[in-house]
């Protein structure tokens, strides 16, 4: 697959003994994908390596995408596009707030052109139509657009990066002495979870995956993740059979809503900060850590071994300063 290199190397896999003890775990490791380097990092950088690889292979000079106004993905794409010498146009959902702080501030700083939509649901077909019109505008100006639709056509490509990352995690587990019983991660579009589920199945890794939804109900997310597993397997020429068997998805940490901090999420955020000096973000990783805390004694035994994917999102920590105070 064509790849535009952005990661400097494998991301760290760090022991977090104080947080493990506070959660009642025997062992906890944190996969530091927040340190994935480019454009302030996060779990989308691996996917963007393949997205920009595909865009360049298609002869594109401008990438376009759409998400919420504080999207980590849009921030990362804007920064990585700058690094690739490409233009970036973003269609952002106004409902997420228009104040230029956090990721939105960074999108501007990275030089992205920003347009606004009134649609509130990422799956609203109106958004696709608006994005297509923006791509037409690039063509009319003589450019070559590449449209990135994470909940659509680009899903399998983005998830492939995480299927391929499973090999890196096997090396992490080997160095740590053994694989964890459970790996917990935040789930937005579910592409990271889908990729990992496929990659773990391909490598025969007996690790349960806990996807903590921060946006969608399980009834919508699980069939979608399953569909992406199938599409990604087809793209990679792998076998999707059994990939969902070790996947658990919960939606009990979403309240009070997407990108809105929750009391138990903020407790988890404070705990990680004070036990390990680890900065989580209120929208994704704090809720995922709360989900992991709730899984101890259930999906992972007390004194058992767990891993946590720190998927980034740090800019929203500052954007949500008022809630934290
Ligand atoms: C910080 C952070 N963590 C987790 C996720 C969820 O990843 P995915 O969309 O692959 O489910 C996102 C998605 O935007 C994110 O920004």
CSV table of C-alpha atoms and ligand atoms in Angstrom, one decimal:
chain,number,residue,atom,x,y,z
A,1,UNK,CA,0.0,0.0,0.0
A,2,UNK,CA,1.4,3.5,-0.8
A,3,UNK,CA,2.3,5.2,2.5
A,4,UNK,CA,3.4,8.7,3.3
A,5,UNK,CA,5.7,8.2,6.3
A,6,UNK,CA,4.7,10.2,9.4
A,7,UNK,CA,5.5,8.0,12.4
A,8,UNK,CA,9.1,8.2,13.6
A,9,UNK,CA,9.0,4.5,14.7
A,10,UNK,CA,7.0,2.3,17.0
A,11,UNK,CA,5.1,4.3,19.7
A,12,UNK,CA,6.1,3.6,23.4
A,13,UNK,CA,4.3,0.9,25.4
A,14,UNK,CA,4.8,2.0,28.9
A,15,UNK,CA,4.1,0.3,32.3
A,16,UNK,CA,1.8,2.3,34.5
A,17,UNK,CA,2.2,0.6,37.9
A,18,UNK,CA,0.6,3.3,40.1
A,19,UNK,CA,-2.5,3.6,37.9
A,20,UNK,CA,-2.7,-0.3,37.8
A,21,UNK,CA,-2.7,-0.5,41.6
A,22,UNK,CA,-5.3,2.3,41.9
A,23,UNK,CA,-7.6,0.4,39.4
A,24,UNK,CA,-7.1,-3.0,41.2
A,25,UNK,CA,-5.1,-4.4,38.3
A,26,UNK,CA,-1.9,-6.5,38.6
A,27,UNK,CA,-0.4,-4.9,35.5
A,28,UNK,CA,-1.3,-2.0,33.2
A,29,UNK,CA,0.5,-0.8,30.1
A,30,UNK,CA,-0.3,2.3,28.1
A,31,UNK,CA,0.3,2.3,24.3
A,32,UNK,CA,1.3,5.9,23.8
A,33,UNK,CA,-0.3,6.6,20.5
A,34,UNK,CA,-0.7,10.2,21.7
A,35,UNK,CA,3.1,10.4,21.0
A,36,UNK,CA,2.7,9.3,17.4
A,37,UNK,CA,4.6,12.4,16.4
A,38,UNK,CA,3.2,14.4,13.5
A,39,UNK,CA,0.8,17.3,14.0
A,40,UNK,CA,0.5,16.6,17.8
A,41,UNK,CA,-0.1,12.9,17.3
A,42,UNK,CA,-3.0,10.6,18.1
A,43,UNK,CA,-4.5,7.4,16.7
A,44,UNK,CA,-5.3,8.9,13.3
A,45,UNK,CA,-1.6,9.4,12.3
A,46,UNK,CA,-1.2,5.8,11.2
A,47,UNK,CA,-4.3,6.0,9.1
A,48,UNK,CA,-3.2,9.3,7.6
A,49,UNK,CA,0.0,7.7,6.4
A,50,UNK,CA,-2.1,5.4,4.2
A,51,UNK,CA,-4.6,8.1,3.3
A,52,UNK,CA,-2.0,10.6,2.1
A,53,UNK,CA,-0.2,7.7,0.4
A,54,UNK,CA,-3.4,6.9,-1.5
A,55,UNK,CA,-4.0,10.6,-2.2
A,56,UNK,CA,-0.5,11.1,-3.6
A,57,UNK,CA,-0.7,7.9,-5.7
A,58,UNK,CA,-4.0,9.3,-7.2
A,59,UNK,CA,-2.2,12.5,-8.1
A,60,UNK,CA,-4.2,14.6,-5.7
A,61,UNK,CA,-2.9,17.9,-4.4
A,62,UNK,CA,-5.7,18.7,-1.9
A,63,UNK,CA,-7.4,16.5,0.7
A,64,UNK,CA,-10.9,17.2,2.0
A,65,UNK,CA,-12.7,15.8,4.9
A,66,UNK,CA,-15.5,16.5,7.4
A,67,UNK,CA,-16.0,16.1,11.1
A,68,UNK,CA,-16.9,18.0,14.3
A,69,UNK,CA,-15.3,21.4,14.8
A,70,UNK,CA,-12.9,20.0,17.6
A,71,UNK,CA,-12.0,16.9,15.5
A,72,UNK,CA,-8.6,15.5,16.3
A,73,UNK,CA,-8.7,13.8,12.9
A,74,UNK,CA,-9.2,17.1,11.0
A,75,UNK,CA,-6.4,18.7,13.1
A,76,UNK,CA,-4.1,15.8,12.3
A,77,UNK,CA,-5.0,15.7,8.6
A,78,UNK,CA,-4.4,19.5,8.3
A,79,UNK,CA,-1.0,19.3,9.9
A,80,UNK,CA,0.1,16.1,7.9
A,81,UNK,CA,-1.2,17.6,4.7
A,82,UNK,CA,1.0,20.6,5.3
A,83,UNK,CA,3.9,18.3,5.8
A,84,UNK,CA,3.1,16.5,2.6
A,85,UNK,CA,2.9,19.8,0.7
A,86,UNK,CA,-0.8,19.4,0.0
A,87,UNK,CA,-3.8,21.6,0.6
A,88,UNK,CA,-6.5,20.7,3.1
A,89,UNK,CA,-10.1,21.8,3.1
A,90,UNK,CA,-12.4,20.9,6.0
A,91,UNK,CA,-16.1,20.9,6.4
A,92,UNK,CA,-16.9,21.2,10.1
A,93,UNK,CA,-20.1,20.8,12.0
A,94,UNK,CA,-21.0,24.1,13.5
A,95,UNK,CA,-22.8,22.4,16.4
A,96,UNK,CA,-19.5,21.4,17.9
A,97,UNK,CA,-18.7,25.1,18.7
A,98,UNK,CA,-16.9,27.7,16.6
A,99,UNK,CA,-14.6,29.2,19.1
A,100,UNK,CA,-11.0,29.1,17.8
A,101,UNK,CA,-9.4,27.1,20.6
A,102,UNK,CA,-8.0,23.6,20.8
A,103,UNK,CA,-8.1,21.6,17.6
A,104,UNK,CA,-9.9,24.3,15.6
A,105,UNK,CA,-7.1,26.8,16.5
A,106,UNK,CA,-4.6,24.2,15.3
A,107,UNK,CA,-6.4,23.5,12.0
A,108,UNK,CA,-6.2,27.2,11.2
A,109,UNK,CA,-2.6,27.3,12.2
A,110,UNK,CA,-1.8,24.4,9.9
A,111,UNK,CA,-3.3,26.4,7.1
A,112,UNK,CA,-6.5,24.4,6.4
A,113,UNK,CA,-9.4,26.1,4.6
A,114,UNK,CA,-12.5,25.8,6.7
A,115,UNK,CA,-16.2,25.6,5.7
A,116,UNK,CA,-19.2,25.1,8.0
A,117,UNK,CA,-22.2,22.8,7.9
A,118,UNK,CA,-25.4,23.0,9.9
A,119,UNK,CA,-25.8,19.2,9.7
A,120,UNK,CA,-25.4,17.6,13.2
A,121,UNK,CA,-25.3,13.8,12.3
A,122,UNK,CA,-22.0,12.7,10.7
A,123,UNK,CA,-24.0,10.2,8.7
A,124,UNK,CA,-26.4,12.9,7.2
A,125,UNK,CA,-26.3,12.5,3.4
A,126,UNK,CA,-26.4,16.3,3.2
A,127,UNK,CA,-22.8,16.4,4.4
A,128,UNK,CA,-21.6,14.1,1.6
A,129,UNK,CA,-23.3,16.4,-0.9
A,130,UNK,CA,-21.6,19.5,0.6
A,131,UNK,CA,-18.2,17.8,0.6
A,132,UNK,CA,-18.7,16.8,-3.0
A,133,UNK,CA,-19.4,20.4,-3.9
A,134,UNK,CA,-16.2,21.4,-2.2
A,135,UNK,CA,-14.3,18.8,-4.2
A,136,UNK,CA,-15.9,20.3,-7.4
A,137,UNK,CA,-14.6,23.7,-6.4
A,138,UNK,CA,-11.1,22.3,-6.1
A,139,UNK,CA,-11.4,20.9,-9.6
A,140,UNK,CA,-12.8,24.2,-11.0
A,141,UNK,CA,-9.6,25.9,-9.6
A,142,UNK,CA,-7.5,23.3,-11.5
A,143,UNK,CA,-6.6,21.2,-8.5
A,144,UNK,CA,-7.0,17.5,-7.9
A,145,UNK,CA,-9.1,16.7,-4.8
A,146,UNK,CA,-9.0,13.5,-2.6
A,147,UNK,CA,-12.1,13.2,-0.4
A,148,UNK,CA,-11.6,11.4,2.9
A,149,UNK,CA,-14.8,10.0,4.3
A,150,UNK,CA,-14.0,8.1,7.5
A,151,UNK,CA,-17.6,6.9,8.1
A,152,UNK,CA,-17.7,6.0,4.3
A,153,UNK,CA,-15.4,5.1,1.5
A,154,UNK,CA,-12.1,5.7,3.3
A,155,UNK,CA,-13.1,3.5,6.3
A,156,UNK,CA,-11.3,0.3,5.2
A,157,UNK,CA,-8.1,2.2,4.2
A,158,UNK,CA,-8.0,3.9,7.6
A,159,UNK,CA,-8.7,0.7,9.5
A,160,UNK,CA,-6.0,-1.2,7.6
A,161,UNK,CA,-3.4,0.9,9.3
A,162,UNK,CA,-4.6,-0.5,12.7
A,163,UNK,CA,-4.8,-4.0,11.3
A,164,UNK,CA,-1.2,-3.7,10.3
A,165,UNK,CA,-0.3,-2.1,13.7
A,166,UNK,CA,-1.3,-5.3,15.5
A,167,UNK,CA,2.2,-6.6,14.6
A,168,UNK,CA,3.8,-3.7,16.5
A,169,UNK,CA,1.6,-4.5,19.5
A,170,UNK,CA,2.7,-8.2,19.5
A,171,UNK,CA,6.3,-6.9,19.8
A,172,UNK,CA,5.2,-4.6,22.6
A,173,UNK,CA,3.5,-7.6,24.4
A,174,UNK,CA,6.6,-9.8,23.9
A,175,UNK,CA,8.9,-7.1,25.4
A,176,UNK,CA,6.5,-6.7,28.4
A,177,UNK,CA,6.7,-10.4,29.1
A,178,UNK,CA,3.2,-11.4,28.0
A,179,UNK,CA,0.0,-10.2,26.3
A,180,UNK,CA,-2.6,-8.5,28.4
A,181,UNK,CA,-6.0,-10.1,29.1
A,182,UNK,CA,-7.7,-7.0,27.8
A,183,UNK,CA,-6.9,-3.9,25.7
A,184,UNK,CA,-9.3,-1.0,26.2
A,185,UNK,CA,-9.7,1.9,23.8
A,186,UNK,CA,-12.0,4.8,22.9
A,187,UNK,CA,-14.4,4.3,20.0
A,188,UNK,CA,-15.6,7.1,17.8
A,189,UNK,CA,-15.9,5.9,14.2
A,190,UNK,CA,-14.8,2.5,15.4
A,191,UNK,CA,-12.1,2.2,12.7
A,192,UNK,CA,-9.2,1.7,15.2
A,193,UNK,CA,-11.2,-1.1,17.0
A,194,UNK,CA,-12.1,-2.7,13.7
A,195,UNK,CA,-8.5,-2.7,12.5
A,196,UNK,CA,-7.2,-4.1,15.8
A,197,UNK,CA,-9.8,-6.8,15.9
A,198,UNK,CA,-8.9,-7.9,12.4
A,199,UNK,CA,-5.1,-7.7,13.1
A,200,UNK,CA,-5.4,-9.6,16.4
A,201,UNK,CA,-7.4,-12.3,14.7
A,202,UNK,CA,-5.0,-12.6,11.8
A,203,UNK,CA,-2.1,-13.0,14.3
A,204,UNK,CA,-4.0,-15.3,16.6
A,205,UNK,CA,-3.7,-13.0,19.6
A,206,UNK,CA,-6.0,-14.1,22.4
A,207,UNK,CA,-6.6,-10.5,23.8
A,208,UNK,CA,-10.1,-9.2,24.5
A,209,UNK,CA,-10.7,-5.8,23.0
A,210,UNK,CA,-13.0,-3.4,24.9
A,211,UNK,CA,-14.2,-0.5,22.7
A,212,UNK,CA,-15.7,2.3,24.8
A,213,UNK,CA,-18.1,4.2,22.6
A,214,UNK,CA,-18.0,8.0,23.1
A,215,UNK,CA,-20.7,8.8,20.5
A,216,UNK,CA,-22.8,6.0,19.0
A,217,UNK,CA,-25.0,3.4,20.6
A,218,UNK,CA,-23.8,-0.2,20.4
A,219,UNK,CA,-26.8,-1.1,18.2
A,220,UNK,CA,-25.3,1.2,15.5
A,221,UNK,CA,-21.6,0.9,16.2
A,222,UNK,CA,-21.2,-2.9,16.5
A,223,UNK,CA,-22.7,-3.8,13.0
A,224,UNK,CA,-20.7,-0.9,11.5
A,225,UNK,CA,-17.4,-2.2,13.1
A,226,UNK,CA,-18.2,-5.7,11.8
A,227,UNK,CA,-18.8,-4.3,8.3
A,228,UNK,CA,-15.5,-2.4,8.4
A,229,UNK,CA,-13.7,-5.6,9.6
A,230,UNK,CA,-15.1,-7.3,6.5
A,231,UNK,CA,-14.2,-4.5,4.1
A,232,UNK,CA,-10.7,-4.2,5.6
A,233,UNK,CA,-10.1,-7.9,5.3
A,234,UNK,CA,-11.1,-7.7,1.7
A,235,UNK,CA,-8.7,-4.8,1.1
A,236,UNK,CA,-5.8,-6.7,2.7
A,237,UNK,CA,-6.7,-10.1,1.4
A,238,UNK,CA,-7.1,-11.4,4.9
A,239,UNK,CA,-9.7,-13.6,6.5
A,240,UNK,CA,-12.3,-11.8,8.8
A,241,UNK,CA,-13.6,-15.0,10.3
A,242,UNK,CA,-13.8,-14.8,14.1
A,243,UNK,CA,-12.4,-11.3,14.3
A,244,UNK,CA,-15.4,-10.0,16.2
A,245,UNK,CA,-15.4,-12.9,18.7
A,246,UNK,CA,-13.1,-11.1,21.2
A,247,UNK,CA,-14.7,-7.7,20.8
A,248,UNK,CA,-16.8,-6.1,23.5
A,249,UNK,CA,-18.3,-2.7,22.9
A,250,UNK,CA,-20.0,-0.6,25.6
A,251,UNK,CA,-22.0,2.6,25.3
A,252,UNK,CA,-22.5,3.3,29.0
A,253,UNK,CA,-19.8,6.1,29.1
A,254,UNK,CA,-21.2,8.4,26.5
A,255,UNK,CA,-23.4,10.6,28.8
A,256,UNK,CA,-23.8,13.5,29.0
A,257,UNK,CA,-23.0,13.3,25.2
A,258,UNK,CA,-20.4,13.3,22.6
A,259,UNK,CA,-17.4,15.6,23.4
A,260,UNK,CA,-19.1,16.5,26.7
A,261,UNK,CA,-17.0,15.6,29.8
A,262,UNK,CA,-18.6,13.1,32.2
A,263,UNK,CA,-18.0,13.0,36.0
A,264,UNK,CA,-16.5,9.5,36.0
A,265,UNK,CA,-14.4,10.4,32.9
A,266,UNK,CA,-13.0,13.4,34.7
A,267,UNK,CA,-12.3,11.2,37.8
A,268,UNK,CA,-10.4,8.8,35.5
A,269,UNK,CA,-8.6,11.7,33.9
A,270,UNK,CA,-7.5,13.1,37.3
A,271,UNK,CA,-6.4,9.6,38.5
A,272,UNK,CA,-4.2,9.0,35.4
A,273,UNK,CA,-2.7,12.5,35.8
A,274,UNK,CA,-1.9,12.1,39.5
A,275,UNK,CA,-0.7,8.5,39.5
A,276,UNK,CA,1.3,8.6,36.3
A,277,UNK,CA,1.6,12.1,35.0
A,278,UNK,CA,-0.4,10.9,32.1
A,279,UNK,CA,-2.6,13.5,30.4
A,280,UNK,CA,-5.9,12.1,28.9
A,281,UNK,CA,-8.5,14.1,27.0
A,282,UNK,CA,-12.0,14.6,28.3
A,283,UNK,CA,-13.9,13.5,25.1
A,284,UNK,CA,-12.3,10.1,24.3
A,285,UNK,CA,-9.5,8.7,26.5
A,286,UNK,CA,-11.0,9.8,29.8
A,287,UNK,CA,-14.2,8.0,29.0
A,288,UNK,CA,-12.3,5.0,27.8
A,289,UNK,CA,-10.2,4.9,31.0
A,290,UNK,CA,-13.5,5.1,33.0
A,291,UNK,CA,-14.7,2.1,30.9
A,292,UNK,CA,-11.5,0.2,31.8
A,293,UNK,CA,-12.0,1.0,35.5
A,294,UNK,CA,-15.5,-0.4,35.3
A,295,UNK,CA,-14.3,-3.6,33.6
A,296,UNK,CA,-11.9,-4.6,36.4
A,297,UNK,CA,-13.5,-7.6,38.2
A,298,UNK,CA,-15.5,-8.3,35.0
A,299,UNK,CA,-14.0,-8.4,31.6
A,300,UNK,CA,-10.5,-8.3,33.2
A,301,UNK,CA,-10.0,-10.1,36.5
A,302,UNK,CA,-8.9,-8.2,39.6
A,303,UNK,CA,-5.1,-8.3,39.7
A,304,UNK,CA,-5.2,-9.2,36.0
A,305,UNK,CA,-3.2,-7.6,33.2
A,306,UNK,CA,-4.7,-4.8,31.0
A,307,UNK,CA,-3.5,-2.5,28.3
A,308,UNK,CA,-4.9,0.9,27.4
A,309,UNK,CA,-4.6,2.7,24.0
A,310,UNK,CA,-3.9,6.4,24.6
A,311,UNK,CA,-5.3,7.6,21.4
A,312,UNK,CA,-4.4,11.3,21.8
A,313,UNK,CA,-6.8,14.2,21.8
A,314,UNK,CA,-4.7,16.4,24.1
A,315,UNK,CA,-5.7,19.7,22.5
A,316,UNK,CA,-9.2,19.3,23.8
A,317,UNK,CA,-7.9,19.1,27.3
A,318,UNK,CA,-7.2,22.8,27.1
A,319,UNK,CA,-10.3,23.5,25.1
A,320,UNK,CA,-12.3,22.0,28.0
A,321,UNK,CA,-10.5,23.9,30.7
A,322,UNK,CA,-13.7,25.3,32.2
A,323,UNK,CA,-15.2,21.8,32.7
A,324,UNK,CA,-11.9,20.6,34.3
A,325,UNK,CA,-11.8,23.6,36.7
B,1,LIG,C1,-8.4,11.1,20.7
B,1,LIG,C2,-9.2,10.1,20.0
B,1,LIG,N1,-9.3,8.9,20.5
B,1,LIG,C3,-10.1,7.9,19.9
B,1,LIG,C4,-10.8,8.2,18.8
B,1,LIG,C5,-11.6,7.1,18.2
B,1,LIG,O1,-11.0,6.4,17.1
B,1,LIG,P1,-11.9,5.8,16.0
B,1,LIG,O2,-12.6,6.9,15.3
B,1,LIG,O3,-11.0,5.0,15.2
B,1,LIG,O4,-12.9,4.9,16.7
B,1,LIG,C6,-10.7,9.4,18.1
B,1,LIG,C7,-11.4,9.7,16.9
B,1,LIG,O5,-11.4,10.7,16.4
B,1,LIG,C8,-9.9,10.4,18.8
B,1,LIG,O6,-9.7,11.6,18.2
